[in-house]
Coordinates of C-alpha atoms in Angstrom, one line a residue:
X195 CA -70.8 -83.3 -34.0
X196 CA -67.4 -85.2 -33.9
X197 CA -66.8 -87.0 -31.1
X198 CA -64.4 -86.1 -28.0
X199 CA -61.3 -87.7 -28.1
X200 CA -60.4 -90.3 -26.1
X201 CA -58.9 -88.6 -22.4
X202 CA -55.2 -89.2 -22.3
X203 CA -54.0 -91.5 -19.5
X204 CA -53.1 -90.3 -16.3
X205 CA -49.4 -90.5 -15.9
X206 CA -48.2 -93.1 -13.6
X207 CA -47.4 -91.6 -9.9
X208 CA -44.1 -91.1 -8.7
X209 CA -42.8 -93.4 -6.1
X210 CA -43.0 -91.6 -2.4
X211 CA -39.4 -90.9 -1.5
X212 CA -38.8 -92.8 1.9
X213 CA -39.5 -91.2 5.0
X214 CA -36.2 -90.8 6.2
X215 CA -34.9 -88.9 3.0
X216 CA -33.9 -85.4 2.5
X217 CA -35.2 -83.2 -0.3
X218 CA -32.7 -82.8 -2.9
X219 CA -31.9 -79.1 -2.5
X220 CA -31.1 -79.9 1.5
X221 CA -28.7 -83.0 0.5
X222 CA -27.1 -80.6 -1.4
X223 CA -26.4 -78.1 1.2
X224 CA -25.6 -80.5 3.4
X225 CA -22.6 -82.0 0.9
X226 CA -21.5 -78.2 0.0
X227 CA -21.3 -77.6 4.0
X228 CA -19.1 -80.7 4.6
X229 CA -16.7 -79.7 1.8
X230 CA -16.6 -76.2 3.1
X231 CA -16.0 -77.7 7.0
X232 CA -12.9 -80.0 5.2
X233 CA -11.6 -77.3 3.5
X234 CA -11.4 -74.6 6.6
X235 CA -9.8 -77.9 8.4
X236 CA -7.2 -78.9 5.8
X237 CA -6.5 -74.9 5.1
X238 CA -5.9 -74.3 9.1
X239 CA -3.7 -77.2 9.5
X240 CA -1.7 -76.5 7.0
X241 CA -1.4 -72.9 7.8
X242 CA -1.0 -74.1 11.7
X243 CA 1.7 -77.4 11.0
X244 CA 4.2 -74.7 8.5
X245 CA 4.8 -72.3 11.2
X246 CA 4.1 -74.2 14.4
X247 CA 7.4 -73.9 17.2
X248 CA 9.4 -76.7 16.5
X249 CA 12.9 -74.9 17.5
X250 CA 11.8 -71.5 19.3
X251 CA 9.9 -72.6 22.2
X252 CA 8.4 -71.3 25.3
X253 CA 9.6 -72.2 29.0
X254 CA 6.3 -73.3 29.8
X255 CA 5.9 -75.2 26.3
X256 CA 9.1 -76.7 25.9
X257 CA 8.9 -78.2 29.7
X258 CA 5.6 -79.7 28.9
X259 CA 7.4 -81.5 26.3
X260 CA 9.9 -82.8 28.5
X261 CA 7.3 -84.3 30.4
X262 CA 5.5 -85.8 27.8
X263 CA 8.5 -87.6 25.8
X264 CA 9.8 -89.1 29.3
X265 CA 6.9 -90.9 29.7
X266 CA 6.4 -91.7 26.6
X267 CA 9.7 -93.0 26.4
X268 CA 10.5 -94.4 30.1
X269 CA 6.7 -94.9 31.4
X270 CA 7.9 -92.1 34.3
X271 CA 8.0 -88.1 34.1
X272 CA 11.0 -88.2 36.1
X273 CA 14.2 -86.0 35.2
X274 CA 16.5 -87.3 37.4
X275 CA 19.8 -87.3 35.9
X276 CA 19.3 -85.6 33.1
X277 CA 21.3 -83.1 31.4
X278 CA 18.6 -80.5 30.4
X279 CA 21.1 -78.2 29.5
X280 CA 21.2 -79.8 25.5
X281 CA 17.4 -79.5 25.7
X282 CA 16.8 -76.0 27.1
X283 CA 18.8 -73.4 26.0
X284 CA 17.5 -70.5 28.2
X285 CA 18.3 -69.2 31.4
X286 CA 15.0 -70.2 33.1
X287 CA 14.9 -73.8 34.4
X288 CA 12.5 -76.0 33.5
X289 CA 9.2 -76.5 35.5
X290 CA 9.8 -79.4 38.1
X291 CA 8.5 -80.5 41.1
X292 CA 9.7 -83.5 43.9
X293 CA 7.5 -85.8 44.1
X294 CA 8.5 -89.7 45.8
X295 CA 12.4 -88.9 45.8
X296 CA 12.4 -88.3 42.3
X297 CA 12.1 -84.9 40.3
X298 CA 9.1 -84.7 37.8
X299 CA 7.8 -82.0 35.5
X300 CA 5.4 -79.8 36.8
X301 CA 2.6 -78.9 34.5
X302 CA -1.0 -79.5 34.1
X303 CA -2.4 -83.0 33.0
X304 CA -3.6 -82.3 29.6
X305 CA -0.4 -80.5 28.5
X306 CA 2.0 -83.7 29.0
X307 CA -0.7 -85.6 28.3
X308 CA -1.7 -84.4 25.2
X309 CA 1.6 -84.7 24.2
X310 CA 2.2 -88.7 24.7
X311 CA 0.4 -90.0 21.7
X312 CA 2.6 -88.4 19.4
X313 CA 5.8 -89.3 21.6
X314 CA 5.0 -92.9 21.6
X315 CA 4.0 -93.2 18.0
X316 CA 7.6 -91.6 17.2
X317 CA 9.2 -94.2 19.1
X318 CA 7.7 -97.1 17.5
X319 CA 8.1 -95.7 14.3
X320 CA 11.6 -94.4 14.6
X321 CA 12.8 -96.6 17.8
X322 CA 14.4 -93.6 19.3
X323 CA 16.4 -93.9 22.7
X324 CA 16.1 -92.3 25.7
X325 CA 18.8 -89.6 26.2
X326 CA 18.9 -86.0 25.6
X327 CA 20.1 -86.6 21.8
X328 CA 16.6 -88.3 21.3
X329 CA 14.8 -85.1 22.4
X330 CA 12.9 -83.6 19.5
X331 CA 9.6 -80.8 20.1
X332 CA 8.1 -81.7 17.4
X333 CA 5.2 -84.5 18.0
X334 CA 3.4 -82.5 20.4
X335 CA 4.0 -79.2 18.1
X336 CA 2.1 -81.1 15.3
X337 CA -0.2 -82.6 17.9
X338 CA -1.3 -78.5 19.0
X339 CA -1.5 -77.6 15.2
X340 CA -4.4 -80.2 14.7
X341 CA -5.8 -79.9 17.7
X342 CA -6.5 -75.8 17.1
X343 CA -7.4 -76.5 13.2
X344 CA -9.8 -78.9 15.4
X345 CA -11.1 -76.1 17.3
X346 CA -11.6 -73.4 14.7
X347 CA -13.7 -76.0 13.0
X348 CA -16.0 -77.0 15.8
X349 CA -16.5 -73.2 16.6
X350 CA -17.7 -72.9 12.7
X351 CA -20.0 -75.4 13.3
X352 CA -21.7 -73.6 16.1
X353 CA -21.7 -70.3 14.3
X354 CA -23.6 -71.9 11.5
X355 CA -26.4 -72.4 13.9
X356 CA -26.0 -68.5 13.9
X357 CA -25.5 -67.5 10.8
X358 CA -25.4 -67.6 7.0
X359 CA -22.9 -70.1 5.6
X360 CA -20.2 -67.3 4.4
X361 CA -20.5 -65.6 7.5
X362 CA -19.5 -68.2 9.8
X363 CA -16.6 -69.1 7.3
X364 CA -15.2 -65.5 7.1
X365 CA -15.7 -65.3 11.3
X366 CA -13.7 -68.8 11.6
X367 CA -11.3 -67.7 9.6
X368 CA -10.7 -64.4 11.6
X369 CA -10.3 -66.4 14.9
X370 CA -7.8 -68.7 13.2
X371 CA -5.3 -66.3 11.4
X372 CA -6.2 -62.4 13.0
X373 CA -6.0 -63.5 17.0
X374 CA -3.6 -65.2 19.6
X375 CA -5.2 -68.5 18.7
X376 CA -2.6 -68.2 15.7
X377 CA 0.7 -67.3 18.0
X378 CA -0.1 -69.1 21.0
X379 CA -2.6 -71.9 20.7
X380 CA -1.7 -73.3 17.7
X381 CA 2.2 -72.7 18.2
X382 CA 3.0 -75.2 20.5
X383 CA 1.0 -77.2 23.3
X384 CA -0.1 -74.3 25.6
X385 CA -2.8 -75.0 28.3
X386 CA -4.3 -72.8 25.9
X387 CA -4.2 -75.1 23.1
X388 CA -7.0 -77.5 25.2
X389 CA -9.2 -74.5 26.8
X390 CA -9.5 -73.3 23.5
X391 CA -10.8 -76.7 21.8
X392 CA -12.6 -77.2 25.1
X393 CA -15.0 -74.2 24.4
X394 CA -15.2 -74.5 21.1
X395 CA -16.6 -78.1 21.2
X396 CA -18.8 -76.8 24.2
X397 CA -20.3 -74.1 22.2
X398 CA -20.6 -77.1 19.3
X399 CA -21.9 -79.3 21.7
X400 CA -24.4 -76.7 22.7
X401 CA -25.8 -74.9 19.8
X402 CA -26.8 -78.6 18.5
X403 CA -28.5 -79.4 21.7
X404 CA -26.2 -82.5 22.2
X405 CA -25.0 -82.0 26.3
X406 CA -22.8 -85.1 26.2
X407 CA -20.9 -83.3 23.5
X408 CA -20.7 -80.3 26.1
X409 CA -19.6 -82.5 29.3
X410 CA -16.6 -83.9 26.9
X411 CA -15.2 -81.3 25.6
X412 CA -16.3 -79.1 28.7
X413 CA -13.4 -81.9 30.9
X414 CA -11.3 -81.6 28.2
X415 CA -10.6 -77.7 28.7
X416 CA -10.4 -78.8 32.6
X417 CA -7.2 -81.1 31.5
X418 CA -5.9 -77.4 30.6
X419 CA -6.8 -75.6 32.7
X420 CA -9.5 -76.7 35.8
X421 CA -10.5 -73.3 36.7
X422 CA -12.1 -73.4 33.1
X423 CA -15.4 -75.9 34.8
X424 CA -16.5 -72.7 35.6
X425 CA -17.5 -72.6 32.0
X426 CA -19.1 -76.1 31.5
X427 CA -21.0 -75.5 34.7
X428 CA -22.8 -71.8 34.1
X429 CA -23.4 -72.9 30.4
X430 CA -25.0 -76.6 31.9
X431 CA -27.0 -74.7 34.4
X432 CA -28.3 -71.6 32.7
X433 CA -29.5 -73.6 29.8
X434 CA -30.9 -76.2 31.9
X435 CA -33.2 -73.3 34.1
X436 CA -34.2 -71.8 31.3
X437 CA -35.1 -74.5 29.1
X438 CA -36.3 -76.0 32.2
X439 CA -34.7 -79.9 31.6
X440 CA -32.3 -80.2 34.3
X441 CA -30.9 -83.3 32.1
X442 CA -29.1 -80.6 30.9
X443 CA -27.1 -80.1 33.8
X444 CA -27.1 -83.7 34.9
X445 CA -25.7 -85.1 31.5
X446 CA -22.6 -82.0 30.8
X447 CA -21.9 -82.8 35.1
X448 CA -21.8 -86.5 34.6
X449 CA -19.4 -86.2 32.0
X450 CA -17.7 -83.7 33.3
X451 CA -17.0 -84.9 36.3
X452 CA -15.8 -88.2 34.9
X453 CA -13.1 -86.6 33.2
X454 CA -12.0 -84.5 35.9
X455 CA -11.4 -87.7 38.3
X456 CA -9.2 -88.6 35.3
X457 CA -7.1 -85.6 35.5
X458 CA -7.5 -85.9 39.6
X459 CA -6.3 -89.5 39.1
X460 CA -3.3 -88.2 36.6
X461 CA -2.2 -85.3 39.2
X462 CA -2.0 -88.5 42.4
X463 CA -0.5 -90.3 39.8
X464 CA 2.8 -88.0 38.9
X465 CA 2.3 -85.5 41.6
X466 CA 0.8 -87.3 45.2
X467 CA -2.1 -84.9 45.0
X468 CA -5.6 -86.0 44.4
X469 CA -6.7 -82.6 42.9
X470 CA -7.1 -81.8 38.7
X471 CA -4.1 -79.0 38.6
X472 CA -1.4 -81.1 37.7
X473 CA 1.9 -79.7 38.8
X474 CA 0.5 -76.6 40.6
X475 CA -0.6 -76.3 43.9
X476 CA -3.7 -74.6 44.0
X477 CA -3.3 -72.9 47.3
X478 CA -0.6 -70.5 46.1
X479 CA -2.7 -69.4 43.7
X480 CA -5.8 -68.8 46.0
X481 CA -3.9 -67.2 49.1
X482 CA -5.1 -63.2 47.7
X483 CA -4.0 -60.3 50.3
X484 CA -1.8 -62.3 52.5
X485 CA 2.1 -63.1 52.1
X486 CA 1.5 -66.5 51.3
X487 CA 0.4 -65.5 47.9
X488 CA 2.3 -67.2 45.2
X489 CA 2.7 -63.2 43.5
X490 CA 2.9 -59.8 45.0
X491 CA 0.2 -58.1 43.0
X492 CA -2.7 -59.4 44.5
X493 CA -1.5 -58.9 48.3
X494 CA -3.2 -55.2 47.5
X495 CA -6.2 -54.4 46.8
X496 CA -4.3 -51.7 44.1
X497 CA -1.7 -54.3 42.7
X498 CA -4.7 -56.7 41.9
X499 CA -7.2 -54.1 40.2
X500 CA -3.9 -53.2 38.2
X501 CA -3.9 -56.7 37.1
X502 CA -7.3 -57.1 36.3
X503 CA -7.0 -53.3 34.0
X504 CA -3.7 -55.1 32.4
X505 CA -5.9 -58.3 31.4
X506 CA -8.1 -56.2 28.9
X507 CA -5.7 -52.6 27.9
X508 CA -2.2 -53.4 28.6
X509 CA -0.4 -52.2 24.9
X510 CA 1.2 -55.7 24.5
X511 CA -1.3 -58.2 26.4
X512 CA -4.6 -56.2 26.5
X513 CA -7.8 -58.0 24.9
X514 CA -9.1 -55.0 23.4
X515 CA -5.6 -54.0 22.5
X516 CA -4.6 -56.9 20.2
X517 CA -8.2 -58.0 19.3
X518 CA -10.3 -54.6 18.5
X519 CA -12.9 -56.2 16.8
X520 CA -14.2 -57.0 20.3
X521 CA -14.4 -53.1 21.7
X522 CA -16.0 -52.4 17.8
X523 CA -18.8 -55.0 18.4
X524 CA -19.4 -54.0 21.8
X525 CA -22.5 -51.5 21.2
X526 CA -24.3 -54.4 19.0
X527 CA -23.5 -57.1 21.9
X528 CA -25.9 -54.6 24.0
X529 CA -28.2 -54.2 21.5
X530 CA -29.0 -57.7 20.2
X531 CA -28.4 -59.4 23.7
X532 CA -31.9 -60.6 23.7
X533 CA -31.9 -61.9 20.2
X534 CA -28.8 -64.2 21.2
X535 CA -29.3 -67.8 22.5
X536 CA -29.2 -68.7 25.9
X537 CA -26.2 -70.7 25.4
X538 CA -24.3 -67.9 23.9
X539 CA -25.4 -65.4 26.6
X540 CA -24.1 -68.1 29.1
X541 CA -20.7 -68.6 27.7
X542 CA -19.9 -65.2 27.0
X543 CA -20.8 -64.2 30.8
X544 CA -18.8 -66.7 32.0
X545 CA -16.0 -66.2 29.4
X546 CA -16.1 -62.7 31.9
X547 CA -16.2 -64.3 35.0
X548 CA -12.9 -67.1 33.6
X549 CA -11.2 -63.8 32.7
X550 CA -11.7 -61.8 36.1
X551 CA -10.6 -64.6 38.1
X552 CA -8.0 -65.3 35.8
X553 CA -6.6 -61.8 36.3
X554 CA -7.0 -62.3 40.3
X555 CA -5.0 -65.3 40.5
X556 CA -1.8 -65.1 38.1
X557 CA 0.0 -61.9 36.8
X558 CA -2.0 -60.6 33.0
X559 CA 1.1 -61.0 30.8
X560 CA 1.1 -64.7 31.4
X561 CA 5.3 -64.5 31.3
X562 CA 7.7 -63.7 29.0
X563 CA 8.0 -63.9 24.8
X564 CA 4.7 -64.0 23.9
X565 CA 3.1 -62.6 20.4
X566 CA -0.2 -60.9 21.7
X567 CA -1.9 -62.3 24.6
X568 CA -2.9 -65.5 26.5
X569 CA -4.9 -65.3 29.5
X570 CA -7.3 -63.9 27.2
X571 CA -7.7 -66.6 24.7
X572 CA -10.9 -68.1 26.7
X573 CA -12.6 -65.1 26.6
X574 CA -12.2 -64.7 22.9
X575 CA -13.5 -68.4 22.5
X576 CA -16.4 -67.9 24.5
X577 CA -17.7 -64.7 23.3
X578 CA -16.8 -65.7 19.8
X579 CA -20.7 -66.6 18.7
X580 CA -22.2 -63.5 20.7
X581 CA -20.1 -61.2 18.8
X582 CA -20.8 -63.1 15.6
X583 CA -24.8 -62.9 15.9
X584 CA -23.8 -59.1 17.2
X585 CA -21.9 -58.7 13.6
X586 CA -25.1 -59.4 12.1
X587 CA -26.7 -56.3 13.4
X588 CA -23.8 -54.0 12.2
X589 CA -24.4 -50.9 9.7
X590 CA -23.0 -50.2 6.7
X591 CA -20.2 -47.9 8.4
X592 CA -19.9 -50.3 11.4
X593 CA -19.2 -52.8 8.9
X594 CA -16.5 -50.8 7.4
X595 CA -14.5 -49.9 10.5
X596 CA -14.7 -53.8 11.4
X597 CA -13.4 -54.5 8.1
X598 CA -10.4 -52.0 9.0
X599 CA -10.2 -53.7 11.9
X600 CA -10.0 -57.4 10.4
X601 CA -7.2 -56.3 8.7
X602 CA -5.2 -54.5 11.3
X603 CA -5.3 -57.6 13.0
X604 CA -5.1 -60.2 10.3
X605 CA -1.7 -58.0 9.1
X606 CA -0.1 -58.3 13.0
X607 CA -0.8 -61.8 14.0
X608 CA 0.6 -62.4 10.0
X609 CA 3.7 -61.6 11.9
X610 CA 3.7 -63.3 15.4
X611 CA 2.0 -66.3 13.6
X612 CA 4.2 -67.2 11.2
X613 CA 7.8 -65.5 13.1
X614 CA 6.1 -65.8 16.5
X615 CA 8.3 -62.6 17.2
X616 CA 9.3 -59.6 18.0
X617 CA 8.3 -60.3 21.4
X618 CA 8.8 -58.1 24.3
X619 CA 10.6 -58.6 27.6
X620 CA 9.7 -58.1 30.6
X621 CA 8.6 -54.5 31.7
X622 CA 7.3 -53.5 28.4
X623 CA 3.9 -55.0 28.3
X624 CA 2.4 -52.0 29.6
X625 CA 3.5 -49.3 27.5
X626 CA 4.3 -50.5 24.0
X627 CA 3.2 -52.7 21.6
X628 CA 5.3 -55.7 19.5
X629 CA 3.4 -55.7 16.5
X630 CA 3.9 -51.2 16.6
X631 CA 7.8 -51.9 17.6
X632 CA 8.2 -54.3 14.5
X633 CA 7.0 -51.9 12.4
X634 CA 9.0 -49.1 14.0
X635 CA 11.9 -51.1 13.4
X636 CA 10.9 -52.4 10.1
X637 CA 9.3 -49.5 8.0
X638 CA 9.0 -51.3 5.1
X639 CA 5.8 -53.9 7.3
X640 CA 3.7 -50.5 7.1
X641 CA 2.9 -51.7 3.9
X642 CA 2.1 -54.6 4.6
X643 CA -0.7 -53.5 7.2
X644 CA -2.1 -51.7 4.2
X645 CA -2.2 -54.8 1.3
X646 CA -3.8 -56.6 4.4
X647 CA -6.2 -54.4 5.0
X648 CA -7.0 -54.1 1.6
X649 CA -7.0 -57.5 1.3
X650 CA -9.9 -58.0 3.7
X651 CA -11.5 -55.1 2.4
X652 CA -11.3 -57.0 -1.8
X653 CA -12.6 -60.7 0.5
X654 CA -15.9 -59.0 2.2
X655 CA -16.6 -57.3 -1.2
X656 CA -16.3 -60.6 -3.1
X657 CA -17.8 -63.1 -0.9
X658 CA -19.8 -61.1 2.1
X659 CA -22.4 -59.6 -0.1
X660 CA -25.6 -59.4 2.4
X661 CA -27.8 -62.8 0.7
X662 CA -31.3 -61.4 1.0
X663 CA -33.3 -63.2 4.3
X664 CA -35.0 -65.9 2.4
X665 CA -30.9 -67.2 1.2
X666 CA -29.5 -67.0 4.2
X667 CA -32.7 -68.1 6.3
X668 CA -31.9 -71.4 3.9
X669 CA -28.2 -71.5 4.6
X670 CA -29.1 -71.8 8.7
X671 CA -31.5 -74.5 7.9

C-alpha cells in the first residue's frame, strides 16, 4: 500500500488583536459616522453663516449686541452717552436698564455674553474704536450660526442612539432647515440660540449616559433662559429614580448649579441683582391675576388660557401651525411611549411643562417681525428624539403625509431662513399666516412649495429605503 503523505503543517496562528481594539467592520462605522457628523456640521454652518442677520435685526437681537460689543470694547455695558440713533434704526428703543448711575443693556447673561468672544477677537484683529461708527452685528451673528450648526449636530448624535444612521441624518436635517431653529435660532443671537444648544447637548449628554455632559449644557440653556432648569432638573431626576443611581441627579445639579452662580454672579455684576435673569426682573413676570403683572393677559383667567391656545394654534406663531410634523406624529408618540427611553419621555414632558409656563408668563408671539415662532423652539428641541423613535413606528401612508409635510415646511422656512421675511405686525398673528401671505402676494412661490415637496418626496426615495432590522440594528450599535 503506498504510504500516507506526510500531514501538512499547521499554519502559524494569527496574533490576538489587543484587547482594547475594535473589529474592523465597527472602526469602520465608526470613521463613516464621524465624516457623516463633519459633514451635517460644515453643511449647517454654511447654510446658517450665508443667511444669518447681519443688517435686518431684531430689537431684542440687535440690543444684545449692543451690550456685548460695549464690553467687549470698554470692559462696561454701559450706554451712557451714546448716540444709538446710528445703530438702531427702528422706532423701538433699545433694551436698558439703570443700574449704579449709569444705563446698561438689559438682557439675559448668555446673550451679551455669548456675544463677547467674537467682539474682542474683532478688536484685536482689526483695533476698532469705540464709537458708534465701530458698531458692526456681525461677530455675534456668526458666533449664533456656529453655535446652532453646534446644536443640530449634538441632537444627531443622540438620535443615533435611536435610530438607523440615515434616519437620524434626514431628522437633523429637518430640524435645521424645515423649523424656526433656521429663522430664529440660527439668525442672530436669540435667548433661543443657547436654550436650543442647551437641550440638545442635554439630550447628547443623556442618551450616552454621561450626566456631566447634561449639568453643562443643562446651565448653558439657563444663561438663555433660567426658567429652562426646569429641564435639566426633571430629566436629572426622572432618570435618576428610575435607574435608581441618584448620582444622576447629584452630578447634572452640581454642574448645574455651578453655572447658574455664574450667570447669578454676571446679573450682580451688570445689574445689582444676585438672581440668573440678567436684565429682567423676575417678579413682573411672576405677578399672574394682579395689576402688578408685567402684561394684561394673564390678569384673567380668560386672557391667560388665550395665551396658552396661541402658544400651539395661533396661524402665525402656533407650534402645530408652523411645524405639522408634530400634530402628524402625535398618534405614534401614544403608541410607542413605552418603547421610548426614559430620558426621552422626561424631556419631552418637561419640554410641555417649559412651554405652559412659558405661555403663562410672557405674551405667545414673543414680539414683533418674527418668521414662524419662538417660544416654541424648546419644545421642538426637547421632543425632537420622542418624535423621531415615534417616526419609526409610522405606516406606509403615515410616512407619506409626513413626507408632504417635510416639505411644506422645508418650502416655508426656505423663505423666512434665507429672507427672514415677510413677517407680520402686530395684530395679525392670530388670523393669518406669513409664509400663506407670501405666497398670496407672490403666486409664482406656489411652485416652489411643490419642487420642495417633491424634493423631499425624490430624498426619502433615494436614501430612506427601510434597511432590513439586522442593518439598521448594526447602524445603532
Amino acid at each position: 500500500m503506498p504510504s500516507e503523505p506526510p500531514a501538512r503543517p499547521a499554519p502559524p496562528a494569527r496574533p490576538a488583536p489587543p484587547a482594547h481594539s475594535e473589529p474592523a467592520a465597527g472602526r469602520v462605522r465608526d470613521h463613516g459616522t464621524a465624516r457623516i457628523g463633519l459633514a451635517l456640521f460644515l453643511v449647517t454652518a454654511t447654510v446658517y453663516l450665508a443667511t444669518a442677520g447681519y443688517h435686518r435685526i431684531h430689537i431684542d437681537v440687535l440690543s444684545a449686541n449692543v451690550g456685548a460689543w460695549r464690553i467687549a470694547a470698554t470692559g462696561s455695558a454701559a450706554i451712557d452717552g451714546l448716540d444709538t440713533s446710528g445703530i438702531n434704526p427702528s422706532r423701538v428703543e433699545l433694551f436698558s436698564t439703570e443700574h449704579d448711575g449709569h444705563t446698561v443693556i438689559a438682557r439675559s447673561p448668555g446673550v451679551v455674553a455669548a456675544g463677547v468672544p467674537s467682539y474682542a477677537l474683532r478688536q484685536l484683529v482689526t483695533d476698532a474704536g469705540t464709537g458708534v461708527e465701530d458698531f458692526t452685528n456681525v461677530p455675534p451673528s456668526v458666533t449664533a450660526a456656529l453655535l446652532t450648526a453646534l446644536s443640530v449636530l449634538l441632537m444627531w448624535g443622540a438620535l443615533l442612539q435611536l435610530t438607523s444612521r440615515r434616519a437620524a441624518t434626514a431628522a437633523a436635517l429637518v430640524l435645521a432647515l424645515a423649523t424656526p431653529v433656521w429663522s430664529v435660532a440660527a439668525d442672530g443671537m436669540w435667548t433661543h440660540t443657547l436654550t436650543v444648544l442647551g437641550i440638545s447637548g442635554m439630550a447628547f449628554g443623556a442618551a450616552r449616559d454621561r450626566w456631566l455632559l447634561v449639568g453643562l449644557f443643562g446651565g448653558i440653556a439657563v444663561w438663555g433662559r433660567p426658567h429652562t432648569a426646569l429641564l435639566a432638573a426633571a430629566l436629572a431626576l426622572a432618570c435618576a429614580v428610575a435607574q435608581r443611581r441618584p448620582g444622576i441627579a447629584v452630578r447634572v445639579g452640581a454642574v448645574g448649579a455651578a453655572l447658574t452662580v455664574g450667570a447669578s454672579l454676571w446679573t450682580h455684576w451688570l445689574y445689582g441683582r444676585w438672581t440668573p435673569s440678567g436684565g429682567y426682573a423676575a417678579a413682573p413676570y411672576l405677578a399672574q391675576g394682579t395689576d402688578s403683572s408685567q402684561y394684561e393677559f394673564n390678569r384673567t383667567l380668560g386672557g391667560l388660557l388665550q395665551n396658552e391656545a396661541a402658544m400651539w394654534v395661533a396661524l402665525d406663531r402656533g407650534i402645530l401651525v408652523w411645524t405639522p410634523v408634530v400634530l402628524v406624529l402625535a398618534p405614534l408618540l401614544v403608541r410607542s411611549w413605552h418603547q421610548q427611553p426614559v430620558w426621552a419621555r422626561a424631556l419631552l414632558v418637561s419640554g410641555v411643562a417649559y412651554t405652559l409656563f412659558q405661555g403663562a408668563v410672557a405674551p405667545f408671539h414673543g414680539g414683533d417681525g418674527i418668521y414662524g415662532y419662538r417660544h416654541g423652539l424648546e419644545l421642538l428641541a426637547s421632543a425632537t428624539p420622542s418624535l423621531v423613535v415615534a417616526a419609526g413606528h409610522a405606516g406606509r401612508r403615515t410616512r407619506v403625509v409626513l413626507t408632504a409635510v417635510v416639505g411644506v415646511q422645508l418650502a416655508a422656512f426656505t423663505l423666512g431662513g434665507i429672507l427672514n421675511r415677510p413677517t407680520l405686525t402686530f395684530g395679525h398673528q392670530w388670523n393669518d399666516n406669513a409664509f400663506a401671505s407670501a405666497v398670496r402676494d407672490v403666486p409664482a412661490l406656489g411652485a416652489w412649495l411643490v419642487i420642495a415637496v417633491a424634493l423631499v418626496f425624490l430624498l426619502t426615495r433615494m436614501f430612506l429605503r427601510e434597511p432590513d432590522d439586522d442593518a439598521a440594528a448594526s447602524l445603532r450599535a
